[in-house]
Tab-separated table of C-alpha atoms and ligand atoms in Angstrom:
chain	number	residue	atom	x	y	z
A	32	UNK	CA	87.264	-23.700	-32.984
A	33	UNK	CA	85.325	-20.632	-32.237
A	34	UNK	CA	84.899	-17.734	-34.770
A	35	UNK	CA	85.392	-15.062	-31.856
A	36	UNK	CA	89.158	-14.280	-32.772
A	37	UNK	CA	90.909	-11.312	-34.239
A	38	UNK	CA	92.261	-11.257	-37.662
A	39	UNK	CA	95.774	-11.934	-38.011
A	40	UNK	CA	96.783	-8.347	-38.619
A	41	UNK	CA	94.821	-7.459	-35.400
A	42	UNK	CA	96.313	-10.213	-33.430
A	43	UNK	CA	99.684	-9.339	-34.749
A	44	UNK	CA	99.145	-5.580	-33.745
A	45	UNK	CA	98.272	-6.696	-29.894
A	46	UNK	CA	101.256	-9.105	-29.762
A	47	UNK	CA	103.496	-6.297	-31.286
A	48	UNK	CA	102.190	-3.688	-28.531
A	49	UNK	CA	103.026	-6.304	-25.748
A	50	UNK	CA	106.523	-7.266	-26.995
A	51	UNK	CA	107.745	-3.937	-27.994
A	52	UNK	CA	106.304	-1.961	-25.182
A	53	UNK	CA	109.263	-0.682	-22.919
A	54	UNK	CA	109.677	1.123	-19.747
A	55	UNK	CA	110.998	4.263	-21.033
A	56	UNK	CA	113.294	6.812	-19.121
A	57	UNK	CA	116.210	7.804	-21.093
A	58	UNK	CA	114.361	8.535	-24.981
A	59	UNK	CA	111.676	11.295	-24.325
A	60	UNK	CA	111.020	13.864	-26.636
A	61	UNK	CA	109.620	17.058	-25.661
A	62	UNK	CA	106.891	16.993	-28.515
A	63	UNK	CA	103.523	17.538	-26.843
A	64	UNK	CA	100.518	14.553	-26.641
A	65	UNK	CA	97.556	16.241	-28.149
A	66	UNK	CA	94.457	16.012	-25.936
A	67	UNK	CA	92.668	13.287	-28.163
A	68	UNK	CA	95.437	11.138	-27.978
A	69	UNK	CA	95.822	11.389	-24.512
A	70	UNK	CA	92.241	10.619	-24.134
A	71	UNK	CA	92.255	7.533	-25.942
A	72	UNK	CA	95.118	6.333	-23.526
A	73	UNK	CA	92.964	7.199	-20.496
A	74	UNK	CA	89.943	5.546	-21.981
A	75	UNK	CA	92.118	2.402	-22.497
A	76	UNK	CA	92.820	2.721	-18.673
A	77	UNK	CA	89.388	2.839	-17.442
A	78	UNK	CA	88.419	-0.064	-19.807
A	79	UNK	CA	90.853	-2.500	-17.581
A	80	UNK	CA	88.917	-5.127	-15.560
A	81	UNK	CA	88.514	-4.339	-11.947
A	82	UNK	CA	87.352	-6.213	-8.787
A	83	UNK	CA	83.364	-5.946	-8.349
A	84	UNK	CA	83.648	-3.189	-11.224
A	85	UNK	CA	85.084	-0.923	-8.543
A	86	UNK	CA	87.091	1.007	-10.735
A	87	UNK	CA	89.198	2.566	-8.082
A	88	UNK	CA	91.114	4.246	-10.208
A	89	UNK	CA	91.766	8.275	-10.594
A	90	UNK	CA	94.041	9.950	-13.102
A	91	UNK	CA	95.980	13.244	-12.323
A	92	UNK	CA	97.398	14.631	-15.299
A	93	UNK	CA	100.497	16.542	-14.159
A	94	UNK	CA	102.227	19.011	-16.546
A	95	UNK	CA	103.363	21.787	-14.297
A	96	UNK	CA	107.100	22.218	-13.985
A	97	UNK	CA	107.180	23.035	-10.211
A	98	UNK	CA	105.074	19.734	-9.089
A	99	UNK	CA	107.604	17.689	-11.651
A	100	UNK	CA	110.882	18.898	-10.004
A	101	UNK	CA	109.079	18.075	-6.441
A	102	UNK	CA	108.531	14.723	-7.622
A	103	UNK	CA	111.857	14.376	-8.993
A	104	UNK	CA	113.197	15.878	-5.453
A	105	UNK	CA	111.643	12.884	-4.084
A	106	UNK	CA	113.025	10.600	-6.511
A	107	UNK	CA	116.554	11.770	-6.096
A	108	UNK	CA	116.100	11.104	-2.114
A	109	UNK	CA	114.815	7.521	-2.428
A	110	UNK	CA	117.278	6.977	-5.266
A	111	UNK	CA	120.280	7.858	-2.999
A	112	UNK	CA	118.780	5.189	-0.271
A	113	UNK	CA	118.319	2.944	-2.702
A	114	UNK	CA	121.904	2.699	-3.955
A	115	UNK	CA	123.175	1.981	-0.466
A	116	UNK	CA	121.483	-1.451	-0.668
A	117	UNK	CA	124.117	-2.332	-3.014
A	118	UNK	CA	127.897	-2.439	-2.786
A	119	UNK	CA	131.212	-2.407	-5.099
A	120	UNK	CA	130.754	-2.765	-8.476
A	121	UNK	CA	126.847	-3.443	-8.247
A	122	UNK	CA	126.157	-0.072	-6.242
A	123	UNK	CA	128.486	1.974	-9.234
A	124	UNK	CA	126.692	0.230	-11.894
A	125	UNK	CA	123.240	0.946	-9.882
A	126	UNK	CA	124.124	4.926	-9.765
A	127	UNK	CA	124.951	4.690	-13.397
A	128	UNK	CA	121.211	3.514	-14.174
A	129	UNK	CA	118.932	6.152	-15.362
A	130	UNK	CA	115.631	5.245	-13.618
A	131	UNK	CA	113.111	8.178	-14.251
A	132	UNK	CA	112.328	10.723	-16.845
A	133	UNK	CA	110.319	13.074	-14.627
A	134	UNK	CA	111.374	16.583	-15.807
A	135	UNK	CA	112.015	15.526	-19.628
A	136	UNK	CA	108.736	13.714	-20.550
A	137	UNK	CA	106.028	16.416	-21.261
A	138	UNK	CA	103.325	14.916	-19.018
A	139	UNK	CA	103.398	13.041	-15.777
A	140	UNK	CA	100.488	10.888	-14.832
A	141	UNK	CA	99.557	9.587	-11.453
A	142	UNK	CA	97.147	6.727	-11.713
A	143	UNK	CA	95.972	6.585	-8.035
A	144	UNK	CA	93.748	3.884	-6.291
A	145	UNK	CA	90.763	4.726	-3.989
A	146	UNK	CA	90.570	2.100	-1.463
A	147	UNK	CA	87.218	3.004	-0.296
A	148	UNK	CA	85.653	3.370	-3.663
A	149	UNK	CA	82.182	1.354	-3.945
A	150	UNK	CA	81.705	0.999	-0.300
A	151	UNK	CA	82.869	-1.234	2.522
A	152	UNK	CA	81.767	-4.279	0.777
A	153	UNK	CA	83.264	-4.757	-2.635
A	154	UNK	CA	82.117	-7.980	-4.849
A	155	UNK	CA	85.300	-10.380	-4.806
A	156	UNK	CA	87.088	-8.174	-2.342
A	157	UNK	CA	86.222	-10.014	0.809
A	158	UNK	CA	89.217	-12.246	1.378
A	159	UNK	CA	91.893	-10.474	-0.900
A	160	UNK	CA	91.971	-6.992	0.036
A	161	UNK	CA	94.685	-5.732	-2.290
A	162	UNK	CA	92.388	-6.847	-5.398
A	163	UNK	CA	91.704	-3.042	-5.658
A	164	UNK	CA	95.661	-2.384	-6.152
A	165	UNK	CA	95.539	-5.128	-8.661
A	166	UNK	CA	92.950	-3.742	-10.567
A	167	UNK	CA	94.849	-0.112	-10.630
A	168	UNK	CA	97.807	-1.989	-11.801
A	169	UNK	CA	95.575	-3.623	-15.055
A	170	UNK	CA	94.583	0.053	-15.508
A	171	UNK	CA	98.439	1.147	-15.860
A	172	UNK	CA	99.053	-1.890	-18.358
A	173	UNK	CA	96.365	-1.350	-20.507
A	174	UNK	CA	97.557	2.415	-20.562
A	175	UNK	CA	101.323	1.134	-21.417
A	176	UNK	CA	100.308	-0.687	-24.167
A	177	UNK	CA	98.048	1.697	-25.805
A	178	UNK	CA	100.709	4.036	-25.375
A	179	UNK	CA	102.876	1.794	-27.274
A	180	UNK	CA	100.627	1.498	-30.193
A	181	UNK	CA	100.402	5.379	-30.389
A	182	UNK	CA	104.100	5.606	-30.290
A	183	UNK	CA	104.311	7.085	-26.859
A	184	UNK	CA	106.873	5.720	-24.236
A	185	UNK	CA	105.895	5.279	-20.499
A	186	UNK	CA	108.057	5.108	-17.792
A	187	UNK	CA	106.860	3.874	-14.259
A	188	UNK	CA	108.727	5.652	-11.460
A	189	UNK	CA	108.320	3.900	-8.012
A	190	UNK	CA	111.734	5.032	-6.525
A	191	UNK	CA	109.482	7.666	-4.148
A	192	UNK	CA	107.956	7.449	-0.883
A	193	UNK	CA	104.363	6.842	-1.368
A	194	UNK	CA	103.420	9.128	2.065
A	195	UNK	CA	105.305	11.919	0.330
A	196	UNK	CA	104.027	11.641	-3.029
A	197	UNK	CA	100.567	11.613	-1.629
A	198	UNK	CA	101.486	14.937	0.139
A	199	UNK	CA	103.021	16.618	-2.738
A	200	UNK	CA	99.744	15.642	-5.121
A	201	UNK	CA	97.488	16.466	-2.125
A	202	UNK	CA	95.698	13.106	-2.055
A	203	UNK	CA	92.959	12.417	0.267
A	204	UNK	CA	93.979	9.625	2.956
A	205	UNK	CA	92.347	6.414	1.495
A	206	UNK	CA	93.778	7.332	-2.058
A	207	UNK	CA	97.157	5.592	-2.617
A	208	UNK	CA	99.591	6.696	-5.545
A	209	UNK	CA	99.734	3.701	-7.100
A	210	UNK	CA	101.886	4.458	-10.265
A	211	UNK	CA	103.876	7.646	-10.974
A	212	UNK	CA	104.239	7.435	-14.924
A	213	UNK	CA	106.069	9.592	-17.280
A	214	UNK	CA	104.892	9.846	-20.992
A	215	UNK	CA	106.028	11.293	-24.067
A	216	UNK	CA	106.800	10.721	-27.702
A	217	UNK	CA	110.573	8.841	-27.794
A	218	UNK	CA	113.476	8.976	-29.914
A	219	UNK	CA	113.461	5.307	-30.149
A	220	UNK	CA	112.014	2.085	-28.197
A	221	UNK	CA	114.613	-0.068	-27.165
A	222	UNK	CA	114.713	-3.707	-28.723
A	223	UNK	CA	114.956	-4.941	-25.159
A	224	UNK	CA	114.257	-4.059	-21.439
A	225	UNK	CA	116.920	-0.669	-20.676
A	226	UNK	CA	118.091	-2.771	-17.167
A	227	UNK	CA	118.901	-6.033	-19.855
A	228	UNK	CA	120.708	-3.966	-22.183
A	229	UNK	CA	122.599	-2.452	-19.384
A	230	UNK	CA	123.679	-6.119	-18.031
A	231	UNK	CA	121.499	-5.474	-14.790
A	232	UNK	CA	119.460	-8.691	-15.084
A	233	UNK	CA	118.100	-10.469	-18.282
A	234	UNK	CA	114.483	-12.337	-18.990
A	235	UNK	CA	113.909	-15.787	-17.356
A	236	UNK	CA	113.124	-18.411	-19.841
A	237	UNK	CA	109.747	-18.936	-19.681
A	238	UNK	CA	110.128	-22.800	-19.736
A	239	UNK	CA	111.518	-22.458	-16.304
A	240	UNK	CA	108.620	-20.825	-14.933
A	241	UNK	CA	106.340	-23.409	-16.058
A	242	UNK	CA	105.028	-26.092	-13.557
A	243	UNK	CA	103.134	-29.030	-14.435
A	244	UNK	CA	102.689	-30.869	-11.059
A	245	UNK	CA	98.927	-29.996	-11.096
A	246	UNK	CA	98.159	-31.267	-14.631
A	247	UNK	CA	96.200	-34.473	-15.014
A	248	UNK	CA	97.570	-35.155	-18.616
A	249	UNK	CA	95.304	-33.344	-20.761
A	250	UNK	CA	97.627	-30.763	-21.792
A	251	UNK	CA	100.569	-32.076	-23.689
A	252	UNK	CA	103.601	-31.008	-21.451
A	253	UNK	CA	106.461	-31.764	-24.236
A	254	UNK	CA	104.155	-30.363	-27.013
A	255	UNK	CA	103.364	-27.001	-24.927
A	256	UNK	CA	107.283	-26.879	-23.939
A	257	UNK	CA	108.100	-27.493	-27.874
A	258	UNK	CA	105.832	-24.672	-28.829
A	259	UNK	CA	107.086	-22.189	-26.176
A	260	UNK	CA	110.422	-22.783	-27.507
A	261	UNK	CA	109.489	-22.326	-30.999
A	262	UNK	CA	107.376	-18.941	-30.152
B	190	LIG	C1	105.601	-1.702	-10.651
B	190	LIG	C2	106.848	-1.132	-11.422
B	190	LIG	C3	107.630	-0.498	-10.788
B	190	LIG	C4	108.774	0.057	-11.493
B	190	LIG	C5	108.803	-0.571	-12.864
B	190	LIG	C6	107.926	-1.476	-13.325
B	190	LIG	C7	107.036	-1.802	-12.638
B	190	LIG	C8	105.746	-2.883	-13.140
B	190	LIG	N1	110.020	0.147	-13.407
B	190	LIG	C9	110.160	-0.620	-15.157
B	190	LIG	C10	110.965	-2.017	-14.908
B	190	LIG	O1	112.259	-1.507	-14.564
B	190	LIG	C11	110.743	-2.418	-16.164
B	190	LIG	O2	109.436	-2.888	-16.642
B	190	LIG	C12	111.491	-3.536	-16.292
B	190	LIG	O3	113.094	-3.553	-16.285
B	190	LIG	C13	111.326	-4.412	-17.726
B	190	LIG	O4	111.754	-3.578	-18.817
B	190	LIG	P1	110.443	-3.180	-19.903
B	190	LIG	O5	109.620	-2.563	-19.195
B	190	LIG	O6	110.130	-4.646	-20.624
B	190	LIG	O7	111.125	-2.340	-21.049
B	190	LIG	C14	110.307	1.063	-13.394
B	190	LIG	N2	111.755	1.345	-14.125
B	190	LIG	C15	112.575	2.686	-13.612
B	190	LIG	O8	113.418	2.811	-14.034
B	190	LIG	N3	112.267	3.142	-12.362
B	190	LIG	C16	111.257	2.750	-11.432
B	190	LIG	O9	111.267	3.249	-10.600
B	190	LIG	C17	110.547	1.565	-11.947
B	190	LIG	N4	109.660	1.202	-11.217
């Protein structure tokens, strides 16, 4: 066994951030986020892996109420359309869900992906062109976990038309508004995803997602399944 692991306490902290991270919409407080705290979150995002070390992200920090309101209007329009995808009780349930905290969160942050950064040939991106988008998602996740450790909630709002969001934020044509995030301290972190607590959808059992048809037997399938059920 190599000795490169973290101490038990450090590991526990990392897993705690992973398991207790939540998508926050309803619990934002108006307390400001200090610049040094926001700086730590942005550094965490900026240290994400990226294809060919492309670092395709930019960070648009938004606290202007007029911009927040403009994005909220985009959300309202897209969300009304989304509700039409459901019918009956499910539609009623959808309309009751709160799926954004744009105006009440003190900071909005758009993490964008510049699809041309690094020139036409980025190492590792020759066959999978969307790896720049994947990389930017990893920056989002780094920030989301770091925020949880800082006691700050993050909510991802994707129910907006991306072209109109780009227009609102005046993004250049090659820049995609990958994640529109709401950030702020919270009254509580819910113990489970809000969608699960609302009865919308539950977590799938990990065992059901594990496929062993490409194993040659060096991994003990039964032992792994048993370990998963005990974790
Ligand atoms: C790419 C992407 C896009 C969105 C989300 C997530 C991701 C990864 N989620 C949050 C999502 O609903 C949430 O992650 C799951 O319900 C699981 O809950 P926890 O994140 O574990 O609390 C999300 N939530 C929401 O209320 N409005 C939204 O528009 C979106 N959009």
